[in-house]
Short mmCIF file of C-alpha atoms and ligand atoms in Angstrom, two decimals:
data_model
loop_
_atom_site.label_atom_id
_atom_site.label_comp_id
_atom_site.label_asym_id
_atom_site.label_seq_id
_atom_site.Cartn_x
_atom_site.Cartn_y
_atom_site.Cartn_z
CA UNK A 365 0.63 0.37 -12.14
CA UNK A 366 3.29 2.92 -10.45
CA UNK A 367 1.96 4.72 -7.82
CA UNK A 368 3.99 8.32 -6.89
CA UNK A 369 3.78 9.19 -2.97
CA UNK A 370 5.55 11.61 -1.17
CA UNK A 371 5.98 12.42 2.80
CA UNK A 372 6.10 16.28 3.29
CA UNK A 373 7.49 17.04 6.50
CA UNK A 374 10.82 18.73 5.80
CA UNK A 375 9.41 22.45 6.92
CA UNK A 376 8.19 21.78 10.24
CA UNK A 377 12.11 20.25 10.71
CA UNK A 378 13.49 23.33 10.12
CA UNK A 379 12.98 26.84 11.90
CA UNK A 380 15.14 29.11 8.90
CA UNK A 381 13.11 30.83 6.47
CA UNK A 382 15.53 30.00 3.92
CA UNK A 383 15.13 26.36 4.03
CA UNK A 384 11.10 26.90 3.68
CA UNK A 385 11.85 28.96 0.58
CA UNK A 386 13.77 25.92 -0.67
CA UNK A 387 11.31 23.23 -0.50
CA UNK A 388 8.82 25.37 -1.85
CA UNK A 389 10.84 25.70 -4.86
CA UNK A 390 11.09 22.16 -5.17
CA UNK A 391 7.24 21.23 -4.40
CA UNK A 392 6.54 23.87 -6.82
CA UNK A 393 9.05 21.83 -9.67
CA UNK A 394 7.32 18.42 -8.47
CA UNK A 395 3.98 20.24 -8.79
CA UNK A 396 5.00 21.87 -12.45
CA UNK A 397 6.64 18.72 -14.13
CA UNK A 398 2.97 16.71 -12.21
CA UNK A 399 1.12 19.70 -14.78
CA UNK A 400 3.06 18.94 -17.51
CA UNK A 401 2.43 15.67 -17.48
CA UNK A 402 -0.92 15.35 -16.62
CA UNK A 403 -0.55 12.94 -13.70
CA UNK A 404 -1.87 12.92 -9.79
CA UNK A 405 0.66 11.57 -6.60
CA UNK A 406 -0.49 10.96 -3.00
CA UNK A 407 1.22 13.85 -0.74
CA UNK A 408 1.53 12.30 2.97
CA UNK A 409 1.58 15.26 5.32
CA UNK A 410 2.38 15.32 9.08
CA UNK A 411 -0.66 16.66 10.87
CA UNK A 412 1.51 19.51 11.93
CA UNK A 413 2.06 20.97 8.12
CA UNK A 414 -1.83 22.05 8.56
CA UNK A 415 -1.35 23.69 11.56
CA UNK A 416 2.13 25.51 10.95
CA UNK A 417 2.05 25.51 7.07
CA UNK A 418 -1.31 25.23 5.50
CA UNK A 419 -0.61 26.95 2.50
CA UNK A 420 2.00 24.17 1.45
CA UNK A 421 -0.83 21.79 2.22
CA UNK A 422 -3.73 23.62 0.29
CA UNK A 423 -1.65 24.26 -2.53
CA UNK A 424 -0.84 20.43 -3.01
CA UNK A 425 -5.13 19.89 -3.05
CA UNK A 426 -5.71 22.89 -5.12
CA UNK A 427 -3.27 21.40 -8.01
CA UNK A 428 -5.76 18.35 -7.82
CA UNK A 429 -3.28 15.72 -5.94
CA UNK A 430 -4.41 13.88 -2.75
CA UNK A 431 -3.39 15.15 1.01
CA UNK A 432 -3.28 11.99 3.08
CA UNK A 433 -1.78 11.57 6.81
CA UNK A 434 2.00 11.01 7.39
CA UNK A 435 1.19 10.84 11.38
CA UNK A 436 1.12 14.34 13.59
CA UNK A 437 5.34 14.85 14.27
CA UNK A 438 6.75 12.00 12.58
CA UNK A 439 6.94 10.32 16.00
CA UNK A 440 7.50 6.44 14.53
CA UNK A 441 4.50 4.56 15.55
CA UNK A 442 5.97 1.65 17.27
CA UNK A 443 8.06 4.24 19.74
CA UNK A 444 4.18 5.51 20.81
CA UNK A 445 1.82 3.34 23.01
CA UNK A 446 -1.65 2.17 21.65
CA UNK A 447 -3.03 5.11 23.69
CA UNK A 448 0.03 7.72 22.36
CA UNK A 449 -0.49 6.64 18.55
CA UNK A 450 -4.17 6.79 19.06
CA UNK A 451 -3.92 10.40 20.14
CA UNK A 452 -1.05 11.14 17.44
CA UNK A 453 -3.14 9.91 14.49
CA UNK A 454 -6.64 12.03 15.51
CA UNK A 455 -4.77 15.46 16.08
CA UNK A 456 -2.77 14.70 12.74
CA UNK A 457 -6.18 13.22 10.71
CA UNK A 458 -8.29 16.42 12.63
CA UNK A 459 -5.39 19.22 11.90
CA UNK A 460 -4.98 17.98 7.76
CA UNK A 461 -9.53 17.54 7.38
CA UNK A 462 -9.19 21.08 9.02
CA UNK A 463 -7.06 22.32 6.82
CA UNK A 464 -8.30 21.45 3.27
CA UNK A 465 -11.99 20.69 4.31
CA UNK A 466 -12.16 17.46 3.22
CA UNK A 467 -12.20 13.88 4.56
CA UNK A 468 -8.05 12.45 4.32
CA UNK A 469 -8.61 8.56 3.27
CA UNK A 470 -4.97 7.52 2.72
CA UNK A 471 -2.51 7.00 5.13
CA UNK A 472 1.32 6.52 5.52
CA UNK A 473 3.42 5.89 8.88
CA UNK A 474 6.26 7.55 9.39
CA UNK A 475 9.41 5.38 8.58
CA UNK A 476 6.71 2.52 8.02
CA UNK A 477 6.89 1.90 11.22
CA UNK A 478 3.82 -0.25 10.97
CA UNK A 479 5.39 -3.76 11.70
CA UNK A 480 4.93 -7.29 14.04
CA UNK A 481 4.76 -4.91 17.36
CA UNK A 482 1.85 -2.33 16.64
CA UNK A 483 -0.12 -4.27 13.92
CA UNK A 484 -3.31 -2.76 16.32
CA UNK A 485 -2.03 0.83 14.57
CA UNK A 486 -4.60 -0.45 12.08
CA UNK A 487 -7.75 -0.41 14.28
CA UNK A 488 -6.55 3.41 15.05
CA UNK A 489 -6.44 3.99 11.07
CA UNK A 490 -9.55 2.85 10.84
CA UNK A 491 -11.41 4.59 13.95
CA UNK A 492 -10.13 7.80 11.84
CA UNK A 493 -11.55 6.94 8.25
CA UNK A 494 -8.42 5.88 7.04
CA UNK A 495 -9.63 3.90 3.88
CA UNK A 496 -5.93 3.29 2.28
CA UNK A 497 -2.43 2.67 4.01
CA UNK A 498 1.13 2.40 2.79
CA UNK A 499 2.54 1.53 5.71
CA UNK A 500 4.01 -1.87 5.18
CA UNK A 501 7.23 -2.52 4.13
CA UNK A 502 7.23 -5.89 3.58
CA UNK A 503 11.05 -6.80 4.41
CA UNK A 504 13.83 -6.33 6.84
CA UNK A 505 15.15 -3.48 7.35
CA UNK A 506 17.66 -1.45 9.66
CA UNK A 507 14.56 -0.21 12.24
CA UNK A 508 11.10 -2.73 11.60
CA UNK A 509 9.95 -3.60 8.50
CA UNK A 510 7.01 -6.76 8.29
CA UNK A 511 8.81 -9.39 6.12
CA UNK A 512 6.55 -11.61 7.98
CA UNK A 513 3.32 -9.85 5.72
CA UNK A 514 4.41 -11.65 2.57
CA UNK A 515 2.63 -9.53 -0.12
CA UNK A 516 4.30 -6.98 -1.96
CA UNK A 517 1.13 -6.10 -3.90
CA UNK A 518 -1.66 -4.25 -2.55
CA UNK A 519 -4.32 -6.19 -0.68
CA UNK A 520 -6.54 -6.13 2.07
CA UNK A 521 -5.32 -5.65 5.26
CA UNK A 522 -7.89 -8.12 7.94
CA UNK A 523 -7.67 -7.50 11.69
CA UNK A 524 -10.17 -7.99 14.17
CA UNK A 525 -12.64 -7.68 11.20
CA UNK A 526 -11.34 -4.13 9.82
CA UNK A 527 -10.27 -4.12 6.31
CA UNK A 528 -7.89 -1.77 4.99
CA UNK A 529 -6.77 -1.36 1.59
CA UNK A 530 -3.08 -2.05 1.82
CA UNK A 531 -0.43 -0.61 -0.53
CA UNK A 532 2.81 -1.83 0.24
CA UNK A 533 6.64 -0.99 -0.71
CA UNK A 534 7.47 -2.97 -3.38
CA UNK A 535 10.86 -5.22 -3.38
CA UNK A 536 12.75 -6.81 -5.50
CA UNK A 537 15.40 -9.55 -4.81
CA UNK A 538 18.92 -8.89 -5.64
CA UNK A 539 21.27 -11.63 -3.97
CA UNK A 540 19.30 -13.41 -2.66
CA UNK A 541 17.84 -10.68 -0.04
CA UNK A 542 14.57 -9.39 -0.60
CA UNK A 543 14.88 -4.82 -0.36
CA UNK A 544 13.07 -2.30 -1.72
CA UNK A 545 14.56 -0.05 -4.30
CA UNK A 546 12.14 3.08 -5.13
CA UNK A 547 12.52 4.98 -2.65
CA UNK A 548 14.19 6.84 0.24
CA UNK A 549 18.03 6.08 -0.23
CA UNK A 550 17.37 2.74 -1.76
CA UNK A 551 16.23 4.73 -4.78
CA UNK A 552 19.51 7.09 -4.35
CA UNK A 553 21.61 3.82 -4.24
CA UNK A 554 20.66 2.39 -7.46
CA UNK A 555 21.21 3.20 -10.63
CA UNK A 556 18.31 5.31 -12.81
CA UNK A 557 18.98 2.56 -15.17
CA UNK A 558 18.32 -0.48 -12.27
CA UNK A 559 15.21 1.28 -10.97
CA UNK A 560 13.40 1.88 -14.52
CA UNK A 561 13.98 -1.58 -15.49
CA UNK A 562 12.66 -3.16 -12.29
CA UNK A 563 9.68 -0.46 -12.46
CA UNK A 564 8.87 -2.04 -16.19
CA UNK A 565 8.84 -5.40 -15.47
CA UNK A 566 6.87 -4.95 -12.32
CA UNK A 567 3.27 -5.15 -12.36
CA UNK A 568 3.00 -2.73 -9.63
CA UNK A 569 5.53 -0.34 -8.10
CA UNK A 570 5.21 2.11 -5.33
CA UNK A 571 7.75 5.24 -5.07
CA UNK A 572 8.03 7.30 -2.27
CA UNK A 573 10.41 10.47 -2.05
CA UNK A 574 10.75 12.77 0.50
CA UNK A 575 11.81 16.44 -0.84
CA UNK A 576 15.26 16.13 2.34
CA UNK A 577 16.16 13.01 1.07
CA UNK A 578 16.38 15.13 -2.45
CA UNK A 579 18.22 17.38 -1.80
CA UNK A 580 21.65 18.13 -0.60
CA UNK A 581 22.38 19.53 3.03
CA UNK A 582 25.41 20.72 2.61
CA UNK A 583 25.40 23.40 -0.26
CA UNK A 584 23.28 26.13 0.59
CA UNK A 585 22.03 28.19 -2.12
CA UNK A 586 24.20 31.37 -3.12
CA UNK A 587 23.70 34.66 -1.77
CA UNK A 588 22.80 37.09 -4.85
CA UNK A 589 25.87 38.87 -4.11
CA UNK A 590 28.07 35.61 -4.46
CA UNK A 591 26.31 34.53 -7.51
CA UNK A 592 26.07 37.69 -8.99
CA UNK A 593 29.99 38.01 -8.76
CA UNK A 594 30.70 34.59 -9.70
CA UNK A 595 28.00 33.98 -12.79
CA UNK A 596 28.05 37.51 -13.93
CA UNK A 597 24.09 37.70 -14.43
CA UNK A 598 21.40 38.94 -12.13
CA UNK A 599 20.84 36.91 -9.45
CA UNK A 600 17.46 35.96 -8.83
CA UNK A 601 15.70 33.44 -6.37
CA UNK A 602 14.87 31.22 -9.43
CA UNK A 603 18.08 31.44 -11.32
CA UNK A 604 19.90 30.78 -8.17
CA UNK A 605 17.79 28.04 -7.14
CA UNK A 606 17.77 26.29 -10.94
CA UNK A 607 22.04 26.68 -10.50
CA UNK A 608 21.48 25.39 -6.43
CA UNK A 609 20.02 22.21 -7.58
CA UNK A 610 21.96 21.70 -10.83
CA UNK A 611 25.31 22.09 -9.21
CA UNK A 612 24.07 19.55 -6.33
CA UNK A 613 22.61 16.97 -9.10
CA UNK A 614 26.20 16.36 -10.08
CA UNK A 615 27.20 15.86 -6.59
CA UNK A 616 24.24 14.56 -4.88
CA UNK A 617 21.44 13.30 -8.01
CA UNK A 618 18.76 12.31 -6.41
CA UNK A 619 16.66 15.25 -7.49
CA UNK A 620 17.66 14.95 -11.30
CA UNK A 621 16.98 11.38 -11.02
CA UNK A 622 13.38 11.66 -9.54
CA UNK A 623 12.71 14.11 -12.01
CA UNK A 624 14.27 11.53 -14.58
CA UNK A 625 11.90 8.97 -13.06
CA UNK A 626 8.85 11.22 -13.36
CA UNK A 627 9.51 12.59 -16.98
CA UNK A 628 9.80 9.00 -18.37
CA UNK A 629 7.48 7.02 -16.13
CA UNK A 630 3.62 7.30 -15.74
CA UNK A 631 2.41 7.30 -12.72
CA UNK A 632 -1.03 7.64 -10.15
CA UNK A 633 -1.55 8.58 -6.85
CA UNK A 634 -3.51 6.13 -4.49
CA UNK A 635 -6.87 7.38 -5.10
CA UNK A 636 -6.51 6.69 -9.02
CA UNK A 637 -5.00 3.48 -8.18
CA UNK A 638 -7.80 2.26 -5.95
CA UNK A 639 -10.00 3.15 -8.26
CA UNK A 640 -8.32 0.83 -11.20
CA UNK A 641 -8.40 -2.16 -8.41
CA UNK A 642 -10.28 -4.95 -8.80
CA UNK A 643 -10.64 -5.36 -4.86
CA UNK A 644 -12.53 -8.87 -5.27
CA UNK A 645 -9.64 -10.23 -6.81
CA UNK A 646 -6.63 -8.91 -4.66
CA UNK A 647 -4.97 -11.33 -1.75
CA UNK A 648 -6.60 -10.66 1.67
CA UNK A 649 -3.61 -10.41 4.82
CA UNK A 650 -4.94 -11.67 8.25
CA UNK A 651 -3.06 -10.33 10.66
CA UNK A 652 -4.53 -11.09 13.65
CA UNK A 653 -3.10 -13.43 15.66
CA UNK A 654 -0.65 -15.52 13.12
CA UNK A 655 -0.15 -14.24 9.76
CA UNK A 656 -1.86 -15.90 6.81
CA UNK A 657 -3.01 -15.41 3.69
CA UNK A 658 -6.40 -15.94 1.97
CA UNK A 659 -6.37 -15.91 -1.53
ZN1 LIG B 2101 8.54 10.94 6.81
#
């Protein structure tokens, strides 16, 4: 089972039109090559995208994917008090059910900052219908990480007697270290060839993407003048978009290679993949006081 997620915060980061014009294009390419191949992803948006850019949200729902929660302003949950995240994660949950009129079940911290510290960030999921999180990454890393969870296949989150379905990063051990490689600039480290061939022998894999961790900073997109003068063919958005992103893939791939990923790969989002769960049979993670497992 590979399960596609992405966290869509990258307009509410910028104030230039330009740059929303930008990652529209690119949702829009995600969205097309999702069409094409008849597949659904989990979208994680900050609370603040409903508020400031519903129609980025709404769009994502009406193509059929599902909207979950990526926190309100990507505030990392273990720099928030109990009180702070609680507040953070009802104005985020409140803004995205506002915005799409539906109930958001699926939930995703920002930086998975979910970790030893703030494991009550669950109860707060759950006070807010959160059914689903992806929160865990289940190694070290530079900032958090739980390598203390142990599972790297989803389970069932038990603390204080709430039950979450858990969906955590998957890892993979090269020298000897455990570290997650589909996703976020692990995936842009690795080779395509690396990630596929992990991805196939895996039972489960989870890939997560943000559309700024796609795409290059540092080339903007040619004016039509420049392009214009330099191609010799009419310059329009799309054309000079499709070159934007082509001339960066060769510098900066990460695009090409998620697209890569996506054209070869099938994949769910987290409601298709709870579905196909047999829940009774999946490892249960008590995390109350000291970690253990329950088969
Ligand atoms: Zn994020």
């Amino acid at each position: 089972m590979n399960i596609l997620t992405f966290d869509i915060e990258e307009w509410c980061r910028y104030k230039r039109h330009e740059k929303h014009v930008e990652f529209d294009h690119c949702l829009d390419i995600i969205l097309d090559k999702l069409d094409e191949r008849q597949m659904k992803a989990t979208f994680f948006c900050l609370g603040k995208m409903g508020n400031s850019f519903p129609e980025v949200v709404r769009k994502i729902q009406a193509r059929g994917h599902e909207v979950g929660c990526h926190s309100n302003i990507h505030t990392w949950l273990n720099k928030m008090t109990e009180a702070e995240c609680r507040e953070d994660t009802h104005c985020a949950v409140d803004s995205l059910e506002q915005c799409i009129g539906e109930k958001v079940k699926s939930y995703r911290a920002p930086a998975f900052s979910i970790g030893e510290s703030n494991k009550w960030a669950f109860e707060i999921l759950a006070e807010n219908g959160i059914e689903r999180d992806a929160s865990i990454f289940p190694a070290a890393r530079d900032f958090g990480g739980f390598p203390k969870f142990g599972e790297k296949k989803p389970c069932i989150i038990d603390y204080n007697g709430i039950r979450l379905k858990e969906f955590p990063v998957c890892t993979t051990e090269v020298m000897g270290k455990e570290i997650a490689y589909s996703g976020g600039g692990y995936f842009r480290f690795f080779p395509l060839s690396f990630v596929k061939t992990k991805m196939k022998k895996s039972q489960y894999a989870m890939c997560y993407f943000h559309i700024g961790d796609l795409v290059s900073d540092s080339y903007g997109v040619m004016s039509k003048k420049a392009y214009e003068a330099y191609f010799k063919e009419t310059g329009t958005l799309k054309a000079r978009y499709t070159r934007y992103l082509k001339s960066n893939l060769g510098k900066k791939n990460a695009f090409g290679k998620m697209m890569n990923l996506m054209n070869s790969t099938d994949f769910v989002g987290l409601p298709e993949a709870d579905s196909a769960i047999d829940w009774m049979n999946v490892p249960t993670v008590n995390i109350n006081l000291s970690l253990g497992r329950n088969a």
